[in-house]
Amino acid sequence: SKLTDGLGPGFPVPVEITPFCHEHTLRTVAALPSCEGCKPVLRMGSSSNNQVDGDEIAVTDNGNYIVDLHFEEPIKDAVKMAEEIKATV
């Protein structure tokens, strides 16, 4: 029941970003070639789940924000995506 056709469509991919210039970082991550087709959503409410359960930006234990990357198609190259995101954030 946990098998999928690929990473991405069944569950958003969380990315932790710093609050400083978070809107720019969100746009930069969305524009990465490996993230093509994703819809980045700043997590609101509790940082412990991916449900909107509040009006405030979710803050992690490290004081950062979480961007959930929603994909309609499986991620083509998850390793490349991880490398590009790590080089960005």
mmCIF file of C-alpha atoms in Angstrom:
data_model
loop_
_atom_site.group_PDB
_atom_site.id
_atom_site.type_symbol
_atom_site.label_atom_id
_atom_site.label_comp_id
_atom_site.label_asym_id
_atom_site.label_seq_id
_atom_site.Cartn_x
_atom_site.Cartn_y
_atom_site.Cartn_z
ATOM 1 C CA SER A 1 0.000 0.000 0.000
ATOM 2 C CA LYS A 2 3.021 2.301 0.314
ATOM 3 C CA LEU A 3 4.388 1.675 -3.175
ATOM 4 C CA THR A 4 3.996 4.488 -5.691
ATOM 5 C CA ASP A 5 4.966 5.114 -9.296
ATOM 6 C CA GLY A 6 7.510 7.673 -8.154
ATOM 7 C CA LEU A 7 8.438 10.283 -5.595
ATOM 8 C CA GLY A 8 6.295 13.393 -5.651
ATOM 9 C CA PRO A 9 2.655 13.004 -6.636
ATOM 10 C CA GLY A 10 1.392 11.163 -3.541
ATOM 11 C CA PHE A 11 2.874 13.429 -0.892
ATOM 12 C CA PRO A 12 4.489 16.888 -0.996
ATOM 13 C CA VAL A 13 8.271 17.052 -0.656
ATOM 14 C CA PRO A 14 9.174 19.266 2.346
ATOM 15 C CA VAL A 15 12.102 21.678 2.060
ATOM 16 C CA GLU A 16 13.326 23.646 5.085
ATOM 17 C CA ILE A 17 14.352 27.221 4.265
ATOM 18 C CA THR A 18 15.579 30.186 6.283
ATOM 19 C CA PRO A 19 13.082 32.974 7.027
ATOM 20 C CA PHE A 20 15.402 35.621 5.543
ATOM 21 C CA CYS A 21 14.178 36.374 1.991
ATOM 22 C CA HIS A 22 11.931 33.295 2.168
ATOM 23 C CA GLU A 23 9.749 34.461 -0.741
ATOM 24 C CA HIS A 24 12.806 34.779 -2.991
ATOM 25 C CA THR A 25 14.052 31.357 -1.873
ATOM 26 C CA LEU A 26 10.623 29.842 -2.559
ATOM 27 C CA ARG A 27 10.646 31.238 -6.124
ATOM 28 C CA THR A 28 14.264 30.145 -6.651
ATOM 29 C CA VAL A 29 13.536 26.557 -5.591
ATOM 30 C CA ALA A 30 10.447 26.443 -7.834
ATOM 31 C CA ALA A 31 12.550 27.638 -10.800
ATOM 32 C CA LEU A 32 15.168 24.883 -10.464
ATOM 33 C CA PRO A 33 15.223 22.675 -13.584
ATOM 34 C CA SER A 34 14.802 19.513 -11.501
ATOM 35 C CA CYS A 35 11.705 20.979 -9.780
ATOM 36 C CA GLU A 36 9.925 21.705 -13.055
ATOM 37 C CA GLY A 37 6.178 21.415 -12.651
ATOM 38 C CA CYS A 38 6.141 21.707 -8.879
ATOM 39 C CA LYS A 39 3.839 24.012 -6.981
ATOM 40 C CA PRO A 40 5.672 25.371 -3.916
ATOM 41 C CA VAL A 41 3.463 26.106 -0.911
ATOM 42 C CA LEU A 42 4.677 27.765 2.278
ATOM 43 C CA ARG A 43 3.459 25.593 5.147
ATOM 44 C CA MET A 44 1.010 27.325 7.486
ATOM 45 C CA GLY A 45 0.097 26.290 11.020
ATOM 46 C CA SER A 46 1.876 23.369 12.659
ATOM 47 C CA SER A 47 5.260 22.349 11.297
ATOM 48 C CA SER A 48 4.622 18.728 12.304
ATOM 49 C CA ASN A 49 2.209 17.898 9.490
ATOM 50 C CA ASN A 50 1.520 18.982 5.940
ATOM 51 C CA GLN A 51 -2.001 20.199 6.643
ATOM 52 C CA VAL A 52 -2.984 23.856 6.825
ATOM 53 C CA ASP A 53 -4.085 24.171 10.434
ATOM 54 C CA GLY A 54 -3.405 27.807 11.209
ATOM 55 C CA ASP A 55 -2.874 31.314 9.849
ATOM 56 C CA GLU A 56 0.763 31.731 10.902
ATOM 57 C CA ILE A 57 3.783 30.452 8.988
ATOM 58 C CA ALA A 58 4.923 27.100 10.389
ATOM 59 C CA VAL A 59 8.287 27.397 12.159
ATOM 60 C CA THR A 60 10.596 24.416 12.749
ATOM 61 C CA ASP A 61 12.563 23.747 15.924
ATOM 62 C CA ASN A 62 15.510 25.435 14.158
ATOM 63 C CA GLY A 63 13.482 28.598 13.560
ATOM 64 C CA ASN A 64 13.147 27.963 9.812
ATOM 65 C CA TYR A 65 10.157 27.737 7.453
ATOM 66 C CA ILE A 66 8.987 24.753 5.424
ATOM 67 C CA VAL A 67 8.066 24.855 1.749
ATOM 68 C CA ASP A 68 6.052 21.874 0.564
ATOM 69 C CA LEU A 69 6.726 21.047 -3.090
ATOM 70 C CA HIS A 70 3.623 19.556 -4.695
ATOM 71 C CA PHE A 71 4.124 17.521 -7.866
ATOM 72 C CA GLU A 72 1.478 16.150 -10.221
ATOM 73 C CA GLU A 73 3.996 13.922 -12.031
ATOM 74 C CA PRO A 74 6.759 11.775 -10.497
ATOM 75 C CA ILE A 75 10.078 13.558 -9.955
ATOM 76 C CA LYS A 76 12.322 12.663 -12.889
ATOM 77 C CA ASP A 77 15.662 12.753 -11.037
ATOM 78 C CA ALA A 78 15.347 12.945 -7.250
ATOM 79 C CA VAL A 79 19.119 12.870 -6.686
ATOM 80 C CA LYS A 80 19.663 15.853 -8.993
ATOM 81 C CA MET A 81 16.772 17.689 -7.336
ATOM 82 C CA ALA A 82 18.309 17.110 -3.897
ATOM 83 C CA GLU A 83 21.680 18.419 -5.116
ATOM 84 C CA GLU A 84 20.132 21.543 -6.668
ATOM 85 C CA ILE A 85 18.046 22.301 -3.584
ATOM 86 C CA LYS A 86 21.021 21.779 -1.272
ATOM 87 C CA ALA A 87 23.070 24.204 -3.381
ATOM 88 C CA THR A 88 20.237 26.748 -3.177
ATOM 89 C CA VAL A 89 19.120 26.654 0.448
#
